mmCIF file of C-alpha atoms in Angstrom:
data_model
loop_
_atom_site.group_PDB
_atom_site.id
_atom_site.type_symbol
_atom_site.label_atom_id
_atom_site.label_comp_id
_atom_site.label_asym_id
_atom_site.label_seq_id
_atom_site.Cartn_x
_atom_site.Cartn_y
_atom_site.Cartn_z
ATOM 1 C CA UNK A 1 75.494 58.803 69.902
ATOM 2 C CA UNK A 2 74.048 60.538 66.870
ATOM 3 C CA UNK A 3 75.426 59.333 63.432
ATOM 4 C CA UNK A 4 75.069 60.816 59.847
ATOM 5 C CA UNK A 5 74.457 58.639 56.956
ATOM 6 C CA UNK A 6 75.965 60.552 53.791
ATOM 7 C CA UNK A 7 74.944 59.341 50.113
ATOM 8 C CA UNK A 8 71.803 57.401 49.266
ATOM 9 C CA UNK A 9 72.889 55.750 45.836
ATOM 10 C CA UNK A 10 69.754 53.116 45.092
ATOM 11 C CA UNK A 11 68.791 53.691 48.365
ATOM 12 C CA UNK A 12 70.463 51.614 50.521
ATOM 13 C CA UNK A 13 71.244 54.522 52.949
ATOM 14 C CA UNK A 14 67.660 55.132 53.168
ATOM 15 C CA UNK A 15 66.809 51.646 54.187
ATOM 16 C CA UNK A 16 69.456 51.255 56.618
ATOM 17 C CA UNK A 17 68.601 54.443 58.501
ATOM 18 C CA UNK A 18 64.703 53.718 58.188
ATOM 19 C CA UNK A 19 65.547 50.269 60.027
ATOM 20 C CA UNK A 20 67.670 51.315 62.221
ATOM 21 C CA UNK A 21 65.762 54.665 63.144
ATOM 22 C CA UNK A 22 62.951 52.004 63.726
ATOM 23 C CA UNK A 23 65.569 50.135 66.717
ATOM 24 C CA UNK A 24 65.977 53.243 67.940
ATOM 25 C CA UNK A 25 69.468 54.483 67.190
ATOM 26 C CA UNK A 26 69.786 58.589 66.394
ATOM 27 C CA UNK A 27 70.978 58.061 62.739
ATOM 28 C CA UNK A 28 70.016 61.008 59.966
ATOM 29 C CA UNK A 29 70.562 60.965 56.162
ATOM 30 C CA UNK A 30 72.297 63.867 54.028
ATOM 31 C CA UNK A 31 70.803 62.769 50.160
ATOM 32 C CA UNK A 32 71.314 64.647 47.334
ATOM 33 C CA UNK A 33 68.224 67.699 46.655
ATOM 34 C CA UNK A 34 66.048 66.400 43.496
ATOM 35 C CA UNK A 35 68.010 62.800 43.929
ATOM 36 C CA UNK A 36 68.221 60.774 40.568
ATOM 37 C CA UNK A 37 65.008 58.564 40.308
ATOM 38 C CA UNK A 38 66.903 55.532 41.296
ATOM 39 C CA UNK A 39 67.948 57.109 44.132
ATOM 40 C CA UNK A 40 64.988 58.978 45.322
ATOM 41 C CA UNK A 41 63.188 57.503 48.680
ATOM 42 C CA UNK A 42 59.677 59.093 47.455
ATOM 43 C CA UNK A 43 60.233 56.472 44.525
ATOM 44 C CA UNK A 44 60.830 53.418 46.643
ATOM 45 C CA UNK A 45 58.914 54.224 49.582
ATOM 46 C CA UNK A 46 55.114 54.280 48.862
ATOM 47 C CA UNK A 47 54.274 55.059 52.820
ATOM 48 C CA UNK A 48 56.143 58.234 52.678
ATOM 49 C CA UNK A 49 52.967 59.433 50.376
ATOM 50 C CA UNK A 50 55.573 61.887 48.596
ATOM 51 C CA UNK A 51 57.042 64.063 51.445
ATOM 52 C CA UNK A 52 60.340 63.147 53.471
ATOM 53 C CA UNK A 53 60.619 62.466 56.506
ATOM 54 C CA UNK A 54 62.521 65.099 58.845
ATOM 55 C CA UNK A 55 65.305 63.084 59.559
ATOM 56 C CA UNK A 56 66.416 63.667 55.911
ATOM 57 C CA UNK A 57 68.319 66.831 54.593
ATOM 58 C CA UNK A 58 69.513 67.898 51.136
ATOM 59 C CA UNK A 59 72.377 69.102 49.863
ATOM 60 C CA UNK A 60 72.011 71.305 46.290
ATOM 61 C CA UNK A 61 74.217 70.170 44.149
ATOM 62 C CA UNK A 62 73.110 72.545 41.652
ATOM 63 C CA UNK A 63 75.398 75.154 43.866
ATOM 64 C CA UNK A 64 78.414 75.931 43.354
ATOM 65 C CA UNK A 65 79.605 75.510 47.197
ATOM 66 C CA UNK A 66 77.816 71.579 47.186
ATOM 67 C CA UNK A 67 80.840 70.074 48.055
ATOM 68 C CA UNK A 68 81.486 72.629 51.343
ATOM 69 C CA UNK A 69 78.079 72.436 52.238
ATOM 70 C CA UNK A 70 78.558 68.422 52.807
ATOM 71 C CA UNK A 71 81.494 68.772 54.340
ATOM 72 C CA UNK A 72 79.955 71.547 56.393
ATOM 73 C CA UNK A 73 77.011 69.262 57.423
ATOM 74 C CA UNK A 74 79.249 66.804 58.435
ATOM 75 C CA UNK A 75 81.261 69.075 61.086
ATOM 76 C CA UNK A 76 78.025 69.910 62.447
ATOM 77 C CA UNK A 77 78.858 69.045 66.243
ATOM 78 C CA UNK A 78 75.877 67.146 66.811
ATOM 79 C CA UNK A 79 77.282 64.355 65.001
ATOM 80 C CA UNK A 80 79.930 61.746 66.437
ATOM 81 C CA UNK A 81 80.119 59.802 63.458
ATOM 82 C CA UNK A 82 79.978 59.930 59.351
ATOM 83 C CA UNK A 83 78.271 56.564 58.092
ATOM 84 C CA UNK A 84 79.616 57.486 54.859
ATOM 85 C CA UNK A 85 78.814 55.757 50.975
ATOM 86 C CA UNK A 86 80.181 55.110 47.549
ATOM 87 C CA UNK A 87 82.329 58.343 46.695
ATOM 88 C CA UNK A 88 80.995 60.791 49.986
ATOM 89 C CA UNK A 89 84.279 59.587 52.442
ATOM 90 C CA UNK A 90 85.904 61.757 50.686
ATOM 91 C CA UNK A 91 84.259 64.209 51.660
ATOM 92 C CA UNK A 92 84.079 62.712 55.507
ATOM 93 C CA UNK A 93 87.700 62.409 55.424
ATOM 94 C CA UNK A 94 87.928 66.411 54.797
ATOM 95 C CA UNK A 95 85.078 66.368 57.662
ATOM 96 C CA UNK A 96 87.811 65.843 60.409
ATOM 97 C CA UNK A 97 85.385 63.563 62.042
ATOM 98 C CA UNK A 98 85.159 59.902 62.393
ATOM 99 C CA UNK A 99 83.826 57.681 59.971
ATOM 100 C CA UNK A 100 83.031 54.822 58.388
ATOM 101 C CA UNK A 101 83.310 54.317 54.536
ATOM 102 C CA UNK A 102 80.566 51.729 53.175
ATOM 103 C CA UNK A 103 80.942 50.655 49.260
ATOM 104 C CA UNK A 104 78.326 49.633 47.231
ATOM 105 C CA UNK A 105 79.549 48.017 43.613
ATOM 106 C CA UNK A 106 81.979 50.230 41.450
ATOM 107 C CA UNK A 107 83.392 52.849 43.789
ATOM 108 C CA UNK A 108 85.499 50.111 45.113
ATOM 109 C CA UNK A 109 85.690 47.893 42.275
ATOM 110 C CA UNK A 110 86.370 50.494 39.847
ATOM 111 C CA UNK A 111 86.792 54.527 41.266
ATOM 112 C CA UNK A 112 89.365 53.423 43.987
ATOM 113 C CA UNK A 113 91.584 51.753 41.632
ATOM 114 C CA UNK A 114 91.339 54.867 38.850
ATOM 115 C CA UNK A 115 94.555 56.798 38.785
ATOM 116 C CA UNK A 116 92.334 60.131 38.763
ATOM 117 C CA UNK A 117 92.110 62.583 41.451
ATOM 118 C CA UNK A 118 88.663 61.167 42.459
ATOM 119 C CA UNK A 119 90.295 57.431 42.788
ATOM 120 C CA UNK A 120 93.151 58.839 44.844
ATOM 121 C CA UNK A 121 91.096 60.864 47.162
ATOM 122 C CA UNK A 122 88.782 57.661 47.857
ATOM 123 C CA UNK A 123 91.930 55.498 48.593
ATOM 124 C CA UNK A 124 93.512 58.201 50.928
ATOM 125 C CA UNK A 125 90.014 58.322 52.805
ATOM 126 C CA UNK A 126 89.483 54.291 53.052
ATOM 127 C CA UNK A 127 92.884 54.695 54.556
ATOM 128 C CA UNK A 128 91.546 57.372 57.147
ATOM 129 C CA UNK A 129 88.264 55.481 57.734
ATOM 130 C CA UNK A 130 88.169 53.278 60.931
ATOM 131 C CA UNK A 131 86.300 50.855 58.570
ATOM 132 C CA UNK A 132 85.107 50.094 55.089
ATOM 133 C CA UNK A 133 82.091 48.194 55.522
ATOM 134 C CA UNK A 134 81.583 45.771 52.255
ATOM 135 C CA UNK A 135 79.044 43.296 51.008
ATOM 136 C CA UNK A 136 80.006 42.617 47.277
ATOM 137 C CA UNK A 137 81.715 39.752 47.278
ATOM 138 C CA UNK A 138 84.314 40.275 44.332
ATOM 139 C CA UNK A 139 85.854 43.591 47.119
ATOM 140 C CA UNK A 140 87.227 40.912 48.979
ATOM 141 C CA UNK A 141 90.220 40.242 46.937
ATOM 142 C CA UNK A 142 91.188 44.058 46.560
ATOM 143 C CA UNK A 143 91.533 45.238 49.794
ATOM 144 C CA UNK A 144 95.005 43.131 49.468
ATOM 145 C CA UNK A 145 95.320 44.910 46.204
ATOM 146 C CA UNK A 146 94.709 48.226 47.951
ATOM 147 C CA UNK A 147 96.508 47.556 50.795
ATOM 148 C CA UNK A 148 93.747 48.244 53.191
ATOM 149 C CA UNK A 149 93.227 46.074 56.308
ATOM 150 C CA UNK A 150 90.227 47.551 57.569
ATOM 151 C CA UNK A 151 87.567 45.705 56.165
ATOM 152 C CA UNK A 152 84.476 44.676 57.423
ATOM 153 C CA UNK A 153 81.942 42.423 55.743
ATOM 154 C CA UNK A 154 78.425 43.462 56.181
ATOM 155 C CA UNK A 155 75.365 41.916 54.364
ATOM 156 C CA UNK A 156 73.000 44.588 53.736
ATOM 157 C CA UNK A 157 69.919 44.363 55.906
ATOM 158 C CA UNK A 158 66.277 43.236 53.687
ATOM 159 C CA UNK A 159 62.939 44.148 54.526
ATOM 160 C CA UNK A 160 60.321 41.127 53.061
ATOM 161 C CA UNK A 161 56.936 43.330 53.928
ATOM 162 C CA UNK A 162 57.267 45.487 50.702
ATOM 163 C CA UNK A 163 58.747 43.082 47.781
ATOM 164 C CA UNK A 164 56.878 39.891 48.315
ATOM 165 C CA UNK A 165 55.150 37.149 46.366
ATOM 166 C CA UNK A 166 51.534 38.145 46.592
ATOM 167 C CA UNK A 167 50.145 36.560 43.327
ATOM 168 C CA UNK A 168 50.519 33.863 40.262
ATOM 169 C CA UNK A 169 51.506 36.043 37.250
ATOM 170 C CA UNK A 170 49.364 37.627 35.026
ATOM 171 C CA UNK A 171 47.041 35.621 32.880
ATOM 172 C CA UNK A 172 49.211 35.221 30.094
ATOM 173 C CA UNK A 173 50.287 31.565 28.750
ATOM 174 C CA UNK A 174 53.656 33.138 27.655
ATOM 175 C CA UNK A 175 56.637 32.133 29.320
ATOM 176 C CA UNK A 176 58.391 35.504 30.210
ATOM 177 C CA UNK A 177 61.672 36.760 31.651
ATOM 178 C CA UNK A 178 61.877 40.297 32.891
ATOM 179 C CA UNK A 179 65.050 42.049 32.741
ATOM 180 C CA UNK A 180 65.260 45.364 34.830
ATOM 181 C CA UNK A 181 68.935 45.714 35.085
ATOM 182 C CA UNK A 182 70.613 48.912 33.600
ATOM 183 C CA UNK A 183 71.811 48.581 29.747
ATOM 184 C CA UNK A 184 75.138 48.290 29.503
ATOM 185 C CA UNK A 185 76.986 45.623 28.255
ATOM 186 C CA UNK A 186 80.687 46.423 30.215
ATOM 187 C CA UNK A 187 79.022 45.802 33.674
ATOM 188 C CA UNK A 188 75.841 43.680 32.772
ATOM 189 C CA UNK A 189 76.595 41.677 29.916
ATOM 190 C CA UNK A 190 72.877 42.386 28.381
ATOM 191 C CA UNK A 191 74.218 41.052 24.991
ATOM 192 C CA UNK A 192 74.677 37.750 25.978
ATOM 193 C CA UNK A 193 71.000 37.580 27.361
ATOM 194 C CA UNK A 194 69.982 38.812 24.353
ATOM 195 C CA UNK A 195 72.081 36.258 21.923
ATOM 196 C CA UNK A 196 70.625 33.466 24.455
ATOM 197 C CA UNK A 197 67.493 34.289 24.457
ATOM 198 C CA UNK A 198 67.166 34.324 20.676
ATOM 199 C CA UNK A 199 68.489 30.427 20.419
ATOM 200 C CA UNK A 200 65.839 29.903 23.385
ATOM 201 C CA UNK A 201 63.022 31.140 21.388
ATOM 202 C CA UNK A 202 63.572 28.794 18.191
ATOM 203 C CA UNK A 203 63.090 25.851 20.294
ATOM 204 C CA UNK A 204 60.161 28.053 22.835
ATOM 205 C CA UNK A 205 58.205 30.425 20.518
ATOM 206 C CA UNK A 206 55.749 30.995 23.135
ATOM 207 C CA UNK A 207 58.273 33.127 25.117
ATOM 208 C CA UNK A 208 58.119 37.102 26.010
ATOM 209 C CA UNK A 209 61.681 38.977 27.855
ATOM 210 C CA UNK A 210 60.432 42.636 29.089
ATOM 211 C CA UNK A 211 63.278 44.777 28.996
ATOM 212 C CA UNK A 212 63.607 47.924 31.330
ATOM 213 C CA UNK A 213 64.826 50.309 28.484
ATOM 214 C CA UNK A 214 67.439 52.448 30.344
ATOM 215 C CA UNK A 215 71.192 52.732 30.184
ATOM 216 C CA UNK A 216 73.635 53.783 27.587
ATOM 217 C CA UNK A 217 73.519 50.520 25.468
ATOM 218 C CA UNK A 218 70.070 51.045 25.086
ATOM 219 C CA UNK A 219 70.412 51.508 20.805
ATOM 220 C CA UNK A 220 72.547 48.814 20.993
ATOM 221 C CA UNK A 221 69.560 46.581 22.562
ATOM 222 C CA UNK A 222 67.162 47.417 20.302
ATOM 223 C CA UNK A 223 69.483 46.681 17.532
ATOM 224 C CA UNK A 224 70.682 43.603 18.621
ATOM 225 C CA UNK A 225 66.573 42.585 18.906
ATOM 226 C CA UNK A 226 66.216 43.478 15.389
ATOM 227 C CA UNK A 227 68.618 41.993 13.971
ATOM 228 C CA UNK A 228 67.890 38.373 15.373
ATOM 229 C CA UNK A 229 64.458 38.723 14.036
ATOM 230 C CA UNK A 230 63.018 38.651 17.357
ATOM 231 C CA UNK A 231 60.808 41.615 17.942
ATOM 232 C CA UNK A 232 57.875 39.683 18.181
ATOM 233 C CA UNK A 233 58.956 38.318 21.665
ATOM 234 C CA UNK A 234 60.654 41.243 23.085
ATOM 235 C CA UNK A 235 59.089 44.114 24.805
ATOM 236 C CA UNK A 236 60.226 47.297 25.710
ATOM 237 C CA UNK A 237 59.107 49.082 28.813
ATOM 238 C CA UNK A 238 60.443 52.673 29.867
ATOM 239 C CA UNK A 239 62.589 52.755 32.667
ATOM 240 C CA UNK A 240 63.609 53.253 35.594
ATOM 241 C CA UNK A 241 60.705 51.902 37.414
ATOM 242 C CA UNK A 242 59.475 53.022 41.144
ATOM 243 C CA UNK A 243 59.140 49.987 43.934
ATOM 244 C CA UNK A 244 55.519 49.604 42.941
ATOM 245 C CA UNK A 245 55.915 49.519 39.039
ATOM 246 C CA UNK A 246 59.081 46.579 39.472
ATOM 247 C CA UNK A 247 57.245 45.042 42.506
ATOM 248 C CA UNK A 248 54.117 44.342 39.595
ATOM 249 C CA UNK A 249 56.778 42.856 37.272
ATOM 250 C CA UNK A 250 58.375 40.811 39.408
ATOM 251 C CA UNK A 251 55.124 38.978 40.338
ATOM 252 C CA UNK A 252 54.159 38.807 36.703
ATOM 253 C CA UNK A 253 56.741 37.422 35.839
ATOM 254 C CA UNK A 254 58.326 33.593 35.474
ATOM 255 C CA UNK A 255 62.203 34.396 35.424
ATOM 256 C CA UNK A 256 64.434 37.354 36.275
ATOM 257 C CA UNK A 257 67.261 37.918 34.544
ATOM 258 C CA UNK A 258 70.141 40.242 36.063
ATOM 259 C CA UNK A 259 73.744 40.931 35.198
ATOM 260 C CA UNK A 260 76.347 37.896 33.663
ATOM 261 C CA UNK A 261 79.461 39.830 34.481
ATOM 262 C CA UNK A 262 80.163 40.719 38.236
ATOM 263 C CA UNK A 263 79.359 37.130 39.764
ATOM 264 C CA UNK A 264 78.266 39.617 42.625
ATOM 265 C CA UNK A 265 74.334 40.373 43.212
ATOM 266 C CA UNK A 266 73.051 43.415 44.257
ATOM 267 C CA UNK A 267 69.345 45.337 44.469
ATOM 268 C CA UNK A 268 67.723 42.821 41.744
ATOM 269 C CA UNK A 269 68.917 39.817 43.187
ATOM 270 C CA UNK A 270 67.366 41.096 46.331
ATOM 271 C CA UNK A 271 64.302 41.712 45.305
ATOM 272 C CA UNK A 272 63.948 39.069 43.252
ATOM 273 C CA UNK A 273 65.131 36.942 46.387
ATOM 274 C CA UNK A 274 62.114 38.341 48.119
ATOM 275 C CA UNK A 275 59.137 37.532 45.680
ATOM 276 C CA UNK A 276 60.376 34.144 45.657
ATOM 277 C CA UNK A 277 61.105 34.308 42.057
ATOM 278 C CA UNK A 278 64.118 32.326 40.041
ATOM 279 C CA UNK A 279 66.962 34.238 39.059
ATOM 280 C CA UNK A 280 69.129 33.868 36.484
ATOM 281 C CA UNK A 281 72.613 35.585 36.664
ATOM 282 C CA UNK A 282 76.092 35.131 37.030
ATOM 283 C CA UNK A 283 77.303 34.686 40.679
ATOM 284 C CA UNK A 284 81.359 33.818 41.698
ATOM 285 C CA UNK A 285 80.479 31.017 43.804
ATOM 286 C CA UNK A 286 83.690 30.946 45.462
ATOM 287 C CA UNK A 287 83.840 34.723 46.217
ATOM 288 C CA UNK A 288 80.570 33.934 47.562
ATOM 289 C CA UNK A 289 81.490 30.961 49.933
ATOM 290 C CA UNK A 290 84.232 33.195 51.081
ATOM 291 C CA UNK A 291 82.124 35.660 52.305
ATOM 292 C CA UNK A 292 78.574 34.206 53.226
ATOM 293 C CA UNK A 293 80.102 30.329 53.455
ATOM 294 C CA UNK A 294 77.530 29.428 51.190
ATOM 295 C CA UNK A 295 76.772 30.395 47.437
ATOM 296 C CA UNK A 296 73.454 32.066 46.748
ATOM 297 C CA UNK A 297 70.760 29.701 45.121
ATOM 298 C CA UNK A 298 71.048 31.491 41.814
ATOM 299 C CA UNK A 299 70.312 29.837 38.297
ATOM 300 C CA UNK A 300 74.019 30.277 37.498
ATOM 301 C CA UNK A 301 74.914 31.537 33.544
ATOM 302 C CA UNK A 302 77.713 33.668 32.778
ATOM 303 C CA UNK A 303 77.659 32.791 28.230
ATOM 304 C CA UNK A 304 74.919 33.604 26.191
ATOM 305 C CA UNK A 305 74.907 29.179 25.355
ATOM 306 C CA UNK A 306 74.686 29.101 29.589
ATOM 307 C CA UNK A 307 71.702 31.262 29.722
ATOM 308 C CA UNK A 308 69.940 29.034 26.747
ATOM 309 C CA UNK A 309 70.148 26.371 28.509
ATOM 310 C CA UNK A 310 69.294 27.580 32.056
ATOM 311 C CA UNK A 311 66.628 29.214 30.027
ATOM 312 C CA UNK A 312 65.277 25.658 29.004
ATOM 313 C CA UNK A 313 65.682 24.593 32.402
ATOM 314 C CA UNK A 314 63.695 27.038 33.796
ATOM 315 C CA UNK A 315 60.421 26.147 31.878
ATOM 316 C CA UNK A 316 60.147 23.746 33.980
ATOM 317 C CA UNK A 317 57.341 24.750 36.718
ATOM 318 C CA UNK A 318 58.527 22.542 39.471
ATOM 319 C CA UNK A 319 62.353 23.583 39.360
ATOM 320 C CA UNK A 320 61.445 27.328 39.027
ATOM 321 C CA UNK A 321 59.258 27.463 42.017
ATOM 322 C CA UNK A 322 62.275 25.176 43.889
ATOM 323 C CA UNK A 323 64.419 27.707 43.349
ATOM 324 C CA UNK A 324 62.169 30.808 43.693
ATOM 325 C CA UNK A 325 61.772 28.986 47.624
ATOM 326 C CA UNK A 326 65.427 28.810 48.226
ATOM 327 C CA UNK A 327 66.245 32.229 47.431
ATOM 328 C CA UNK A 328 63.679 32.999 49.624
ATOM 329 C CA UNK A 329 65.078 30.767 52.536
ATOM 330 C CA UNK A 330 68.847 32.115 51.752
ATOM 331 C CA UNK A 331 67.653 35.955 51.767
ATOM 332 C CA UNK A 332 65.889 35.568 55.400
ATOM 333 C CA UNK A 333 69.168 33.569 56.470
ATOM 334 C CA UNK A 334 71.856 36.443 55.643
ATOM 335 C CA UNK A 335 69.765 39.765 54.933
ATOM 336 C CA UNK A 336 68.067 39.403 57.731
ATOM 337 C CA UNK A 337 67.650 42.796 59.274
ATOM 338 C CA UNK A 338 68.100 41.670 62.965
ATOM 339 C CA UNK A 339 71.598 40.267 62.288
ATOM 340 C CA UNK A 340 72.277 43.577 60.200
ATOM 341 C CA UNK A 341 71.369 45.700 63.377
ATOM 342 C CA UNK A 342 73.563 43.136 65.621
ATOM 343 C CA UNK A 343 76.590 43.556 64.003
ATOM 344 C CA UNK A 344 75.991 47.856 62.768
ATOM 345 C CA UNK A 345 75.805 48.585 66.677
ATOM 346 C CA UNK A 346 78.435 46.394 67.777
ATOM 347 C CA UNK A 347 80.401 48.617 64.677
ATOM 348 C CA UNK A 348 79.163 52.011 66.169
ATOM 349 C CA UNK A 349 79.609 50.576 69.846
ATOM 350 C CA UNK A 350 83.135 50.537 69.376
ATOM 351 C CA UNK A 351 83.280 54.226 68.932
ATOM 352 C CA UNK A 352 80.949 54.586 71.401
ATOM 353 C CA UNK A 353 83.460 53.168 74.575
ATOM 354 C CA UNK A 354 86.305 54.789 72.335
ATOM 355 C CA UNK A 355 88.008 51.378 71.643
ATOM 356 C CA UNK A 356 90.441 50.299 69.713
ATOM 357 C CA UNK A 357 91.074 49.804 65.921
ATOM 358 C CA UNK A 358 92.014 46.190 66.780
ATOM 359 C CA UNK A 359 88.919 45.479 68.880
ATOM 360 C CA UNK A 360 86.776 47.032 65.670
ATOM 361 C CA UNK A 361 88.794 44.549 63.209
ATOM 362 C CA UNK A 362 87.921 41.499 65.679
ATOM 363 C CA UNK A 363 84.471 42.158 64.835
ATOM 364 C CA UNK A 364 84.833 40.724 61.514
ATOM 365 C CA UNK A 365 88.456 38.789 60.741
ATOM 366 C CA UNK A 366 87.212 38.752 56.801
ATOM 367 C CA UNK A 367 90.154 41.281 55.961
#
């Protein structure tokens, strides 16, 4: 059974079919030619020393025919099935073939429930798909809303070898908090980390937050910083960074500080997960316990008085490397690539022996 993976948005489709290519299932990957740099396996992958691998092709979307040429590549007959992401089962849906539809963050949360021609495509094709695979916790409640019952949680396989704890941070007596998270204050509430850090530092002068400077509040940041008179104990990095560059950070760092808006984690939490780092953000514990039976061990903060005071908790060496450990311990425990690859083939097994819907759905009773 050969399977194509379509889309490669912050390269999750990349890491799947690198893992799985590595158990030995025929998967390929159809990615975007000149991907965005968030996006871009050369970026995140140091071992590929800058050329792809063959099981990789491009689609140019600097052509005007882009959108036949994917749906093209799909019909290709070597392929029995479209592993499909974010907005491309739309264009598995024209394919004709079977697929599955995996969301990431705002293609279900936000695209699917647009009233645009985009938002009703992606509906109509979640509809078609045999599946739509989801690990954000906050889908769960729309699939009702969307009146889809073919839902399928899936926790996103990790790989611990690359982002790891591998030293103390830097010699610097600072405390400091790195922020990578993209600037913008609708999806990551980067304000309120802001207005909390700035009553932190009256009471912890001695502090430094590293900011990844990229997204479209970015003016509004550095406003906000100026403003509050804190300057002095802000820093400004350009962004985005590659695996190695956010890798360094992480290690360097004492806190990590993602989004306070979602309650749902994605990449960051991850990673941060992995270097056995604390991280502060806002997770829905219930949505969580819903999903994973368990919320994740996340410094929890969701105001900009929340993160002050988790802030102040947090200098606290004992309780940061505490939690650092169990993020760590709750990673392995649902990331863990083997049950990933356990329950994707028992997924692609099913059209495999050509069974039913109902036997699919029984492989996961979440929706």
């Amino acid at each position: 059974m050969k399977v194509l993976h379509a889309g490669n948005m912050a390269n999750l489709g990349y890491v799947i079919c690198r893992h799985l290519r590595k158990t030995g299932l025929d998967v390929e990957l159809l990615i975007e030619k000149n991907p965005p740099k968030g996006s871009d396996p050369l970026r995140f992958d140091p071992t590929l020393n800058n050329q792809y691998p063959d099981w990789i092709s491009f689609f140019d979307k600097s052509k005007s025919s882009w959108k036949l040429d994917v749906i093209r590549k799909m019909r290709e007959k070597k392929y029995d099935l479209i592993h499909a992401y974010v907005e491309f089962p739309i264009f598995a849906y024209f394919s004709g073939k079977p697929f599955l539809a995996h969301t990431q963050g705002s293609d279900f949360r936000e695209m699917a429930q647009s009233k645009t021609l985009r938002g009703f495509l992606l509906r109509r094709a979640y509809r078609k798909a045999k599946a739509v695979l989801f690990f954000q916790p906050d889908h769960l409640p729309l699939f009702s809303k969307l009146k889809l019952y073919n839902g399928i949680f899936i926790a996103p396989l990790w790989d611990t070898t690359f982002f790891r704890a591998y030293s103390n941070k830097a010699n610097n007596k600072k405390f400091t908090i790195f922020h990578p998270a993209n600037l913008e204050f609708r999806l990551k509430g980067n304000d309120k980390l802001i207005k909390g850090y700035a009553e932190f530092v009256k009471n912890y002068p001695e502090s430094n937050l590293i900011i990844v400077d990229r997204g479209i509040d970015s003016h509004k940041i550095h406003e906000m910083v100026k403003n509050l008179s804190i300057e002095d104990k802000v820093e400004f990095i350009d962004g985005p960074l590659n695996a190695s560059q956010l890798l360094k950070y992480y290690n360097q760092s004492d806190v990590i500080a993602d989004q306070f808006v979602l309650g749902a984690l994605g990449s960051i939490g991850w990673e941060t997960f992995s270097c056995k780092k604390p991280l502060l953000a806002f997770a829905n514990e219930k949505q969580y316990r819903d999903v994973y039976g368990e919320s994740p061990p996340v410094v929890n903060a969701f105001s900009s008085k929340d993160i002050c005071i988790s802030l102040t908790k947090l200098t606290n060496n004992e309780f940061r490397k505490e939690i650092g450990n169990k993020g760590y311990e709750w990673l392995t425990k649902y990331h863990s690539p083997v049950l990933f690859t356990e329950k994707i083939m028992k997924i692609y097994n099913c059209f495999k022996q050509k069974q039913t819907s109902q036997r699919l759905k029984s492989i996961n009773n979440m929706v």
